[in-house]
Coordinates of C-alpha atoms in Angstrom, one line a residue:
Chain A
M1 CA -23.7 -16.2 2.3
S2 CA -21.4 -18.3 0.1
E3 CA -17.7 -18.4 0.8
L4 CA -17.0 -18.0 -2.9
L5 CA -18.9 -15.2 -4.6
I6 CA -19.3 -15.7 -8.4
T7 CA -20.2 -12.9 -10.7
R8 CA -20.2 -12.6 -14.5
H9 CA -19.1 -9.5 -16.4
E10 CA -19.7 -10.5 -20.0
R11 CA -16.9 -12.9 -20.9
V12 CA -15.1 -12.5 -17.6
L13 CA -15.8 -14.6 -14.6
H14 CA -15.1 -12.9 -11.2
L15 CA -14.5 -15.1 -8.2
T16 CA -14.3 -13.4 -4.8
L17 CA -13.0 -15.2 -1.8
N18 CA -15.5 -14.4 1.0
R19 CA -14.5 -15.8 4.4
P20 CA -13.8 -12.4 6.0
Q21 CA -14.0 -13.9 9.5
A22 CA -11.1 -16.3 8.6
R23 CA -9.3 -13.7 6.5
N24 CA -10.2 -15.7 3.5
A25 CA -8.1 -18.7 4.7
L26 CA -8.1 -21.3 2.0
N27 CA -9.6 -24.4 3.6
N28 CA -10.4 -27.5 1.6
A29 CA -14.0 -26.5 1.1
L30 CA -13.1 -23.2 -0.4
L31 CA -10.4 -24.7 -2.6
M32 CA -12.9 -27.3 -3.8
Q33 CA -15.4 -24.5 -4.7
L34 CA -12.7 -22.7 -6.5
A35 CA -11.8 -25.8 -8.5
E36 CA -15.4 -26.4 -9.3
A37 CA -16.1 -22.9 -10.4
L38 CA -13.0 -22.9 -12.6
E39 CA -13.9 -26.3 -14.1
A40 CA -17.4 -25.0 -15.0
A41 CA -15.8 -21.8 -16.5
A42 CA -13.3 -23.9 -18.5
A43 CA -16.2 -25.8 -20.1
D44 CA -18.2 -22.6 -20.7
P45 CA -17.5 -21.2 -24.2
E46 CA -19.0 -17.8 -23.1
I47 CA -16.2 -17.3 -20.6
S48 CA -12.7 -16.2 -21.8
A49 CA -10.9 -15.2 -18.6
C50 CA -11.2 -15.3 -14.9
V51 CA -10.3 -12.9 -12.0
I52 CA -9.8 -14.1 -8.4
S53 CA -9.9 -11.5 -5.7
G54 CA -10.5 -11.3 -2.0
G55 CA -11.9 -7.8 -1.3
Q56 CA -10.2 -4.6 -0.3
R57 CA -8.4 -5.7 2.9
V58 CA -7.2 -9.3 2.5
F59 CA -6.6 -11.6 -0.5
A60 CA -6.1 -14.8 1.5
A61 CA -4.0 -15.1 4.7
G62 CA -3.1 -18.7 4.4
A63 CA -4.5 -22.2 4.7
D64 CA -6.8 -23.4 7.4
L65 CA -4.4 -24.3 10.3
N66 CA -7.0 -26.3 12.2
E67 CA -7.4 -28.6 9.2
M68 CA -3.7 -29.0 8.8
A69 CA -3.0 -29.6 12.5
E70 CA -5.3 -32.6 12.5
K71 CA -3.3 -34.4 9.9
D72 CA -0.4 -36.8 10.9
L73 CA 2.1 -38.2 8.4
P74 CA -0.2 -40.8 6.8
A75 CA -3.1 -38.4 6.6
T76 CA -0.8 -35.8 5.0
F77 CA 0.4 -38.4 2.5
D78 CA -3.2 -39.0 1.4
D79 CA -4.2 -35.3 1.6
I80 CA -6.7 -34.2 -1.0
R81 CA -5.2 -30.7 -1.3
P82 CA -2.6 -31.5 -3.9
R83 CA -5.4 -32.8 -6.1
L84 CA -7.4 -29.7 -5.5
W85 CA -4.5 -27.5 -6.4
A86 CA -3.9 -29.5 -9.6
R87 CA -7.5 -29.0 -10.6
I88 CA -7.2 -25.2 -10.1
D89 CA -3.9 -25.2 -12.0
A90 CA -5.5 -27.0 -14.9
F91 CA -7.7 -24.1 -15.7
P92 CA -6.8 -23.5 -19.4
K93 CA -7.9 -19.9 -19.7
P94 CA -6.2 -16.7 -18.5
L95 CA -6.4 -16.4 -14.7
I96 CA -5.8 -13.1 -13.0
A97 CA -5.2 -12.6 -9.2
A98 CA -6.3 -9.2 -7.9
V99 CA -4.5 -8.9 -4.6
N100 CA -5.3 -6.4 -1.9
G101 CA -3.8 -6.8 1.5
Y102 CA -2.3 -10.1 2.7
A103 CA -1.5 -12.9 0.3
L104 CA 0.2 -15.3 2.7
G105 CA 1.1 -18.9 2.6
A106 CA -1.6 -20.7 0.5
G107 CA -2.9 -17.2 -0.5
C108 CA 0.5 -16.3 -1.9
E109 CA 0.6 -19.7 -3.6
L110 CA -2.8 -19.2 -5.2
A111 CA -1.6 -15.8 -6.6
L112 CA 1.6 -17.4 -7.9
L113 CA -0.5 -20.1 -9.7
C114 CA -2.4 -17.4 -11.6
D115 CA -1.1 -16.2 -14.9
L116 CA -1.1 -12.5 -13.9
V117 CA -1.1 -10.8 -10.5
V118 CA -2.3 -7.2 -10.1
A119 CA -2.1 -5.7 -6.7
G120 CA -3.3 -2.9 -4.5
D121 CA -0.5 -0.8 -3.0
N122 CA -1.4 -2.3 0.4
A123 CA -0.7 -5.8 -0.8
R124 CA 1.8 -8.0 1.0
F125 CA 3.1 -11.3 -0.3
G126 CA 4.8 -13.9 1.9
V127 CA 5.2 -17.6 2.7
P128 CA 5.4 -17.7 6.5
E129 CA 5.1 -21.5 6.7
I130 CA 8.7 -21.7 8.1
T131 CA 7.6 -19.9 11.3
L132 CA 5.1 -22.7 11.9
G133 CA 7.7 -25.4 11.6
I134 CA 6.6 -26.4 8.2
M135 CA 7.3 -25.2 4.6
P136 CA 5.3 -24.1 1.6
G137 CA 3.4 -27.1 0.2
A138 CA 1.6 -25.9 -2.9
G139 CA 4.2 -24.3 -5.1
G140 CA 5.5 -21.7 -2.8
T141 CA 9.1 -22.8 -3.2
Q142 CA 8.9 -23.6 -6.9
R143 CA 6.8 -20.9 -8.5
L144 CA 8.2 -18.2 -6.3
I145 CA 11.9 -18.9 -7.2
R146 CA 10.9 -19.0 -10.9
C147 CA 9.3 -15.6 -10.8
V148 CA 11.4 -13.6 -8.3
G149 CA 14.7 -15.3 -8.5
K150 CA 16.9 -17.2 -6.0
A151 CA 17.9 -14.3 -3.7
L152 CA 14.4 -13.0 -2.9
A153 CA 12.7 -16.4 -3.0
S154 CA 15.2 -17.9 -0.5
R155 CA 14.9 -14.9 1.7
M156 CA 11.1 -15.1 1.8
V157 CA 10.9 -18.9 2.2
L158 CA 13.6 -19.1 4.9
S159 CA 12.8 -16.0 6.9
G160 CA 9.1 -16.1 6.5
E161 CA 9.0 -12.4 6.1
A162 CA 6.6 -10.8 3.6
I163 CA 7.3 -8.2 0.9
D164 CA 5.2 -5.3 -0.1
A165 CA 3.5 -4.6 -3.4
R166 CA 6.3 -2.4 -4.7
R167 CA 9.0 -4.9 -4.0
A168 CA 6.8 -7.7 -5.5
Q169 CA 6.4 -5.6 -8.7
Q170 CA 10.2 -4.9 -8.9
A171 CA 10.8 -8.6 -8.5
G172 CA 8.4 -9.7 -11.2
L173 CA 5.7 -11.2 -9.1
V174 CA 3.2 -8.4 -9.8
S175 CA 2.5 -6.7 -13.1
D176 CA 0.6 -3.6 -12.0
I177 CA -0.1 -1.7 -8.7
Y178 CA -3.2 0.3 -8.1
P179 CA -5.0 2.0 -5.2
P180 CA -6.8 -0.8 -3.3
A181 CA -10.2 0.7 -4.0
L182 CA -9.6 0.3 -7.7
T183 CA -7.7 -3.0 -7.9
D184 CA -10.7 -5.2 -8.6
E185 CA -12.0 -2.8 -11.2
Y186 CA -8.7 -2.6 -13.0
A187 CA -8.2 -6.3 -12.9
L188 CA -11.7 -6.8 -14.4
K189 CA -10.8 -4.2 -17.1
L190 CA -7.6 -6.0 -17.9
A191 CA -9.5 -9.3 -18.0
A192 CA -12.1 -7.7 -20.3
T193 CA -9.2 -6.6 -22.6
I194 CA -7.8 -10.1 -22.6
A195 CA -11.3 -11.5 -23.2
R196 CA -11.7 -9.6 -26.4
H197 CA -9.1 -11.7 -28.0
S198 CA -9.6 -15.1 -29.7
P199 CA -10.4 -17.8 -27.1
L200 CA -8.3 -20.3 -29.0
A201 CA -5.3 -18.0 -29.3
L202 CA -5.6 -17.2 -25.5
R203 CA -5.5 -20.9 -24.6
A204 CA -2.6 -21.6 -27.0
A205 CA -0.6 -18.7 -25.7
K206 CA -1.3 -19.6 -22.1
Q207 CA -0.2 -23.2 -22.8
A208 CA 3.1 -21.9 -24.4
L209 CA 3.8 -19.6 -21.5
R210 CA 3.2 -22.5 -19.0
Q211 CA 5.4 -24.9 -21.0
S212 CA 8.3 -22.4 -20.8
Q213 CA 8.5 -23.4 -17.1
E214 CA 8.5 -27.2 -17.9
V215 CA 11.0 -27.7 -20.7
G216 CA 14.3 -26.4 -22.1
L217 CA 14.4 -23.5 -24.6
Q218 CA 14.7 -25.6 -27.8
A219 CA 11.8 -27.9 -26.8
G220 CA 9.9 -24.8 -25.8
L221 CA 10.5 -23.1 -29.1
Q222 CA 9.3 -26.2 -30.9
Q223 CA 6.1 -26.4 -28.9
E224 CA 5.5 -22.8 -29.4
R225 CA 5.8 -23.2 -33.1
Q226 CA 3.4 -26.2 -33.0
L227 CA 0.8 -24.2 -31.1
F228 CA 1.4 -21.3 -33.6
T229 CA 0.8 -23.6 -36.5
L230 CA -2.4 -25.0 -34.9
L231 CA -3.8 -21.5 -34.7
S232 CA -3.3 -21.1 -38.4
A233 CA -6.1 -23.6 -39.0
T234 CA -8.6 -21.5 -37.1
E235 CA -11.4 -19.2 -38.4
D236 CA -10.5 -16.8 -35.6
R237 CA -7.0 -16.2 -37.1
R238 CA -8.5 -15.3 -40.5
E239 CA -11.0 -13.0 -38.7
G240 CA -8.3 -11.4 -36.6
I241 CA -6.1 -10.6 -39.5
D242 CA -8.9 -9.5 -41.8
A243 CA -10.3 -7.2 -39.2
F244 CA -6.9 -5.6 -38.7
L245 CA -6.4 -5.1 -42.4
Q246 CA -9.9 -3.7 -42.7
K247 CA -9.5 -1.5 -39.6
R248 CA -12.5 -2.9 -37.8
T249 CA -13.1 -4.8 -34.5
P250 CA -12.7 -8.6 -34.9
Q251 CA -15.7 -10.9 -34.1
F252 CA -14.1 -14.0 -32.7
K253 CA -16.1 -17.2 -32.5
G254 CA -13.7 -19.6 -30.8
R255 CA -13.3 -21.8 -33.9
Chain B
M1 CA -0.1 7.6 38.3
V2 CA 1.5 7.6 34.8
E3 CA 2.8 11.0 33.8
A4 CA 1.0 12.5 30.7
F5 CA 3.9 13.4 28.4
I6 CA 1.4 13.8 25.6
L7 CA -1.8 15.8 26.1
S8 CA -4.5 15.3 23.5
T9 CA -7.9 16.8 23.0
V10 CA -10.4 16.4 20.1
E11 CA -12.6 19.4 19.4
Q12 CA -14.5 20.4 16.2
G13 CA -12.7 17.7 14.2
V14 CA -9.2 18.7 15.4
M15 CA -7.0 16.5 17.4
T16 CA -4.5 18.7 19.2
I17 CA -1.5 16.8 20.4
T18 CA 0.7 18.7 22.9
L19 CA 4.2 17.4 23.6
N20 CA 4.3 17.8 27.3
R21 CA 7.6 17.6 29.1
P22 CA 8.2 21.3 29.3
D23 CA 11.0 21.0 31.9
R24 CA 13.0 18.9 29.3
L25 CA 12.0 21.1 26.3
N26 CA 9.5 18.3 25.4
S27 CA 12.3 15.9 24.4
F28 CA 11.3 12.3 23.7
N29 CA 11.7 9.4 26.0
D30 CA 10.2 5.9 25.5
L31 CA 7.1 6.6 27.5
M32 CA 6.4 9.8 25.6
H33 CA 6.8 7.9 22.3
Q34 CA 4.3 5.2 23.5
Q35 CA 1.8 7.8 24.5
L36 CA 2.2 9.6 21.1
A37 CA 1.7 6.3 19.3
E38 CA -1.6 5.7 21.2
C39 CA -2.8 9.2 20.1
L40 CA -1.9 8.3 16.5
T41 CA -3.9 5.1 16.8
Q42 CA -6.9 7.1 17.8
A43 CA -6.4 9.6 15.0
E44 CA -6.1 6.8 12.5
R45 CA -9.3 5.1 13.7
D46 CA -11.6 7.9 14.5
D47 CA -13.3 9.4 11.5
S48 CA -14.4 12.4 13.5
V49 CA -10.7 13.5 13.7
R50 CA -10.1 15.3 10.5
C51 CA -7.0 17.3 11.2
L52 CA -4.0 16.8 13.5
L53 CA -2.3 19.8 15.2
I54 CA 1.0 19.1 17.0
T55 CA 2.5 21.7 19.3
G56 CA 4.7 21.9 22.4
A57 CA 4.0 22.8 26.0
G58 CA 6.1 25.6 27.6
R59 CA 8.8 27.5 25.8
G60 CA 10.1 24.8 23.4
F61 CA 8.5 22.7 20.7
C62 CA 10.6 19.6 21.0
A63 CA 14.3 19.1 21.7
G64 CA 14.4 15.7 20.0
Q65 CA 15.6 12.6 21.8
D66 CA 16.2 13.0 25.6
L67 CA 19.9 12.1 25.8
N68 CA 19.4 11.3 29.5
D69 CA 17.2 8.5 28.3
R70 CA 19.9 6.9 26.2
N71 CA 22.9 4.9 27.2
V72 CA 25.6 7.5 26.9
D73 CA 28.2 6.1 29.4
P74 CA 31.4 6.8 27.4
S75 CA 33.2 3.8 28.9
G76 CA 30.3 1.4 28.4
P77 CA 29.5 -0.6 25.3
A78 CA 28.3 1.3 22.2
P79 CA 24.5 1.9 22.3
D80 CA 22.3 0.7 19.5
L81 CA 20.6 4.0 18.5
G82 CA 19.1 2.2 15.5
L83 CA 16.9 0.4 17.9
S84 CA 15.0 3.5 19.1
V85 CA 14.9 4.8 15.5
E86 CA 13.4 1.6 14.3
R87 CA 11.0 1.2 17.3
F88 CA 9.8 4.8 17.7
Y89 CA 10.9 7.4 15.2
N90 CA 10.4 5.5 11.9
P91 CA 6.9 4.2 12.7
L92 CA 6.0 7.8 13.8
V93 CA 7.2 9.3 10.6
R94 CA 5.6 6.6 8.5
R95 CA 2.3 6.9 10.3
L96 CA 2.1 10.7 10.0
A97 CA 2.9 10.4 6.3
A98 CA 0.3 7.7 5.7
L99 CA -2.4 9.4 7.8
P100 CA -5.0 10.5 5.2
K101 CA -5.6 13.7 7.1
P102 CA -3.6 16.9 7.2
V103 CA -1.0 17.2 10.0
I104 CA -0.1 20.7 11.2
A105 CA 2.9 21.5 13.3
A106 CA 2.7 24.7 15.4
V107 CA 6.3 25.3 16.3
N108 CA 6.1 27.4 19.4
G109 CA 9.8 27.5 20.3
V110 CA 13.0 25.7 19.7
A111 CA 12.8 22.5 17.6
A112 CA 16.0 20.6 17.8
G113 CA 17.2 17.3 16.5
A114 CA 14.4 14.9 15.9
G115 CA 12.1 17.7 17.1
A116 CA 13.1 19.8 14.2
T117 CA 12.9 17.1 11.6
L118 CA 9.5 15.9 13.0
A119 CA 8.2 19.5 12.6
L120 CA 9.6 20.0 9.1
G121 CA 8.0 16.7 8.0
C122 CA 4.5 17.8 8.9
D123 CA 2.2 18.7 6.1
I124 CA 1.8 22.4 7.1
V125 CA 4.3 24.1 9.4
L126 CA 3.6 27.3 11.3
A127 CA 6.3 28.8 13.5
A128 CA 6.3 31.5 16.1
R129 CA 8.7 34.3 15.4
S130 CA 10.9 33.4 18.3
A131 CA 11.0 29.7 17.3
S132 CA 14.1 28.1 15.8
F133 CA 15.2 24.9 14.1
V134 CA 18.5 23.2 15.0
M135 CA 19.8 20.2 13.2
A136 CA 21.8 19.2 16.3
F137 CA 22.7 15.7 15.1
S138 CA 26.0 16.5 13.4
R139 CA 27.4 18.1 16.6
L140 CA 27.1 14.8 18.4
G141 CA 28.4 12.7 15.6
L142 CA 25.0 11.6 14.5
V143 CA 22.8 11.7 11.4
P144 CA 19.5 13.5 11.0
D145 CA 16.8 10.9 11.8
C146 CA 13.0 11.1 12.1
G147 CA 12.9 11.6 8.3
G148 CA 15.3 14.5 8.5
S149 CA 17.7 13.4 5.7
W150 CA 14.7 12.9 3.4
F151 CA 12.6 16.0 4.3
L152 CA 15.4 18.5 4.6
P153 CA 16.6 18.5 0.9
R154 CA 13.0 18.6 -0.1
V155 CA 11.9 21.5 2.0
A156 CA 15.2 23.5 1.9
G157 CA 16.9 22.4 -1.3
R158 CA 20.2 20.4 -1.4
A159 CA 22.6 23.3 -0.7
R160 CA 20.7 24.6 2.3
A161 CA 20.0 21.0 3.5
M162 CA 23.7 20.2 3.4
G163 CA 24.6 23.4 5.2
L164 CA 22.0 22.9 7.9
A165 CA 22.7 19.3 8.5
L166 CA 26.5 19.5 8.4
L167 CA 26.9 22.7 10.4
G168 CA 24.1 22.1 12.9
E169 CA 23.6 25.8 13.4
K170 CA 20.4 27.3 14.7
L171 CA 18.0 28.5 12.0
S172 CA 15.6 31.2 12.9
A173 CA 11.9 30.7 12.1
E174 CA 12.1 33.9 10.1
Q175 CA 15.0 32.5 8.0
A176 CA 13.1 29.2 7.6
A177 CA 10.1 31.2 6.3
Q178 CA 12.2 33.2 3.9
W179 CA 13.7 30.0 2.5
G180 CA 10.2 28.6 2.0
M181 CA 10.8 25.7 4.4
I182 CA 7.6 26.4 6.4
W183 CA 4.2 27.6 5.5
Q184 CA 3.8 30.6 7.7
L185 CA 5.6 32.8 10.3
V186 CA 3.3 34.0 13.1
E187 CA 3.8 36.4 16.0
D188 CA 4.5 34.5 19.2
A189 CA 1.3 35.6 21.0
E190 CA -0.9 34.6 17.9
L191 CA 0.5 31.2 17.2
A192 CA -1.9 29.2 19.2
D193 CA -5.0 31.0 17.8
V194 CA -3.8 31.1 14.2
S195 CA -2.8 27.4 14.1
L196 CA -6.0 26.3 15.8
Q197 CA -8.1 28.4 13.3
L198 CA -6.2 26.8 10.4
A199 CA -6.7 23.3 11.9
R200 CA -10.4 23.9 12.3
H201 CA -10.7 25.2 8.8
L202 CA -9.0 22.1 7.4
A203 CA -11.1 19.8 9.6
A204 CA -14.2 21.2 7.9
Q205 CA -12.8 20.5 4.4
P206 CA -13.3 17.4 2.1
T207 CA -11.0 15.2 4.2
F208 CA -11.0 12.2 1.8
G209 CA -9.8 14.5 -1.0
L210 CA -7.2 16.2 1.2
G211 CA -5.9 12.7 2.1
L212 CA -5.5 11.9 -1.6
I213 CA -3.8 15.2 -2.3
K214 CA -1.3 14.5 0.5
Q215 CA -0.6 10.9 -0.7
A216 CA -0.2 12.2 -4.3
L217 CA 2.3 14.9 -3.3
L218 CA 4.3 12.3 -1.3
A219 CA 4.2 9.8 -4.2
A220 CA 5.5 12.6 -6.5
E221 CA 8.7 12.6 -4.6
T222 CA 9.6 9.2 -6.0
N223 CA 7.5 8.8 -9.1
G224 CA 8.3 9.8 -12.6
L225 CA 5.9 11.9 -14.6
D226 CA 4.2 8.9 -16.3
A227 CA 3.6 7.1 -13.0
Q228 CA 2.4 10.3 -11.4
L229 CA -0.1 10.9 -14.3
D230 CA -1.5 7.4 -13.7
L231 CA -1.8 8.1 -10.0
E232 CA -3.6 11.4 -10.7
R233 CA -6.1 9.5 -12.9
D234 CA -6.7 6.9 -10.1
Y235 CA -7.0 9.4 -7.3
Q236 CA -9.3 11.6 -9.3
R237 CA -11.4 8.6 -10.1
M238 CA -11.7 7.9 -6.3
A239 CA -12.2 11.5 -5.4
G240 CA -15.0 11.8 -8.0
R241 CA -16.8 9.0 -6.2
S242 CA -16.6 10.7 -2.8
A243 CA -19.7 12.2 -1.0
D244 CA -17.8 15.4 -0.6
Y245 CA -17.4 15.9 -4.3
R246 CA -21.1 15.5 -4.8
E247 CA -21.7 17.9 -1.9
G248 CA -19.2 20.4 -3.3
V249 CA -20.8 20.4 -6.8
S250 CA -24.4 20.6 -5.4
A251 CA -23.5 23.5 -3.1
F252 CA -21.8 25.3 -6.0
L253 CA -24.8 24.9 -8.2
A254 CA -27.2 25.8 -5.4
K255 CA -25.0 28.8 -4.5
R256 CA -24.8 27.7 -0.8
P257 CA -21.9 26.9 1.4
P258 CA -20.9 23.2 1.3
Q259 CA -21.2 21.0 4.3
F260 CA -18.4 18.5 3.9
S261 CA -18.6 15.2 5.8
G262 CA -15.0 14.1 5.1
K263 CA -16.1 11.0 3.2

């Protein structure tokens, strides 16, 4: 049985972390498979969005501590993991995390890297690295503070304590909460809704949202306008507006 | 030989938990808490347990925290009562609320302090005619715990909750029944039979669905209408996929009594 299950639901790719014996710990091999699956999906015009989930009980409970423990300073300096994370982060299409149960350490960082997080009401988010004498190393201090603010991010990073789904939703980490038995289903439904839109518009909108974290407001507004202008040259834009005016469902072609 | 402060039996889907320190009106000490927690673990894990029935041994139901077990030396340093609340009472209330099976309290006699709030927080409360509820906390300078300050206004309404909690007077089971704070008042001699019968009935019902009903009603205490409507949609979706729903519909169509598995 593969450690990453890959299924297709029309234009949505569903990736399921499947290392139950290790509570879906994200070792290098699994991160590599994730990166490869996403790169293949990025190149596949038939795929518009992707959902990553981990099953009903645990999303991913961290990195693989055995792998990490073996690395001294020079080895950590040359670690392949930052490159793996960068490959995952480079996925240009909408990426949804469907989180049931624990999303801790690298698991939490994976969820934070996604564009959207929906959660089961049993979900718990945390970065407990500090309790191991280390700290988050894949965005845990950076993406967390940008989405939940300084107070809660500092509390989570410095105490190592996790928060539940409700708190994560109030803080802005999670968009929707569902019963765990339905989380994957609703995440796929949301992905299907997203996947109905123009692939080019989705990529442009995602890029604009991402850039808001990189540059100041004025530069961000400029980039947004450029992307907006780019879309005006697409067939899909004409189709989208025509379909709306003619009260029919648009047929987007990704052109 | 460790004393059994909690007696528990499982029969016909019912786990009967008897608080068993009759000489101390079944008041809680740490060991009794630990033994109760072990029973709950079993109730949570064992699918054959489909209803919980909590009652007391002897003449009382539960007198709350055993004060002899707490540091009450007036000249000593102030005790940290929050510790036992955090370690024992809060997990107990949370676990009973989260248990996806009905929990019945058969209040056989006086229920005081945490004993009263524990009983009133159960899903269905039966009380013997001679039983009583005493919010004893205020008389000692304390605050209703074991969920008391949350459950009381919800079962009694704000005015009565305030009166009960601030005055700490004894409330007869009869009055509690008249005020709608409990499900049923039962003659003393019949309480054991009536409560066990009810528990056995519930244990033969669609447990998965009952668990969802319980969670839905608890969620309604904090949800707005919109959120609750969404929750009803989700829970109905899950209930509709249960084996018991299929069984219920098949039995109805075949005009035979349903055999629910609880799944």
